[in-house]
């Protein structure tokens, strides 16, 4: 399996980095990493990781300006792409087909080739332009996946919240994982109280 991982400059670089860590640990997925210039700034500011440390988590890393890279072509088979996190700027470029760098071009390729594209869109509050861009991507077949924490599992740390979200992302690609137990429903006594 081949999966492209993009990291943009929105807050939440931990999602992209943890995704790479889990994919390496789980095995069976060849990863292609592409990070925007602002994405590298977020990685440093939020995680205090060097570029090299993050690049070592991927099987292959492509410079953002290398629009001749393998992942820029539909003839290079992948199983899709995750942009984690996805800034509103990158979302807008993807929504209008503006392939102005390798990240947005790779996303465009996923859409045109009908491959899975999952965008962990990060912004709040959302304005009408953001919402319309999300709608445009969804209408083209992309998945808008805001990284919202789930509290029903009673997470004990930020890492648990991040990993739960990433478990759900991996499920979008049919990748087995141990990050988030499936929802089992409310205990019977609690369910009757809710009704």
Coordinates of N, CA, C and O in Angstrom, one line a residue, residues 2 68-78 105 109-110 112-113 115:
X2 N 0.5 2.3 -0.8 CA 1.2 3.5 -0.8 C 0.3 4.6 -0.3 O -0.9 4.7 -0.8
X68 N 7.5 17.7 -10.3 CA 7.8 16.6 -11.2 C 8.0 15.3 -10.4 O 8.4 14.3 -11.0
X69 N 7.8 15.3 -9.1 CA 7.9 14.1 -8.2 C 6.9 13.0 -8.7 O 5.9 13.3 -9.3
X70 N 7.2 11.8 -8.3 CA 6.3 10.7 -8.6 C 4.8 10.9 -8.3 O 3.9 10.7 -9.0
X71 N 4.6 11.5 -7.1 CA 3.2 11.6 -6.6 C 2.4 12.7 -7.3 O 1.2 12.9 -7.1
X72 N 3.1 13.4 -8.2 CA 2.4 14.5 -9.0 C 1.7 13.9 -10.2 O 1.0 14.6 -10.9
X73 N 1.9 12.6 -10.5 CA 1.3 12.0 -11.7 C 0.3 10.9 -11.3 O 0.5 10.1 -10.4
X74 N -0.8 11.0 -12.1 CA -1.8 10.0 -11.9 C -1.4 8.6 -12.3 O -2.0 7.6 -11.8
X75 N -0.3 8.5 -13.1 CA 0.2 7.1 -13.5 C 1.0 6.5 -12.3 O 1.2 5.3 -12.4
X76 N 1.3 7.2 -11.3 CA 2.0 6.7 -10.1 C 0.9 6.3 -9.1 O 0.2 7.1 -8.6
X77 N 0.7 5.0 -9.0 CA -0.4 4.4 -8.2 C -0.2 4.6 -6.7 O 0.8 4.2 -6.2
X78 N -1.2 5.2 -6.1 CA -1.2 5.3 -4.6 C -2.6 4.9 -4.1 O -3.5 4.8 -4.9
X105 N -1.0 19.6 -5.8 CA -1.0 18.8 -7.0 C -1.3 17.3 -6.6 O -2.1 16.7 -7.3
X109 N -4.4 15.1 -7.9 CA -4.3 13.8 -8.6 C -5.2 12.8 -7.9 O -5.9 12.0 -8.6
X110 N -5.3 12.8 -6.6 CA -6.2 11.9 -5.9 C -7.6 12.1 -6.3 O -8.3 11.1 -6.5
X112 N -8.8 13.5 -9.1 CA -9.0 13.2 -10.5 C -9.0 11.7 -10.8 O -9.7 11.2 -11.7
X113 N -8.2 11.0 -10.0 CA -8.0 9.6 -10.2 C -9.0 8.8 -9.4 O -9.0 7.5 -9.3
X115 N -9.1 8.6 -6.1 CA -8.5 7.9 -5.0 C -8.9 8.7 -3.7 O -9.3 9.8 -3.7

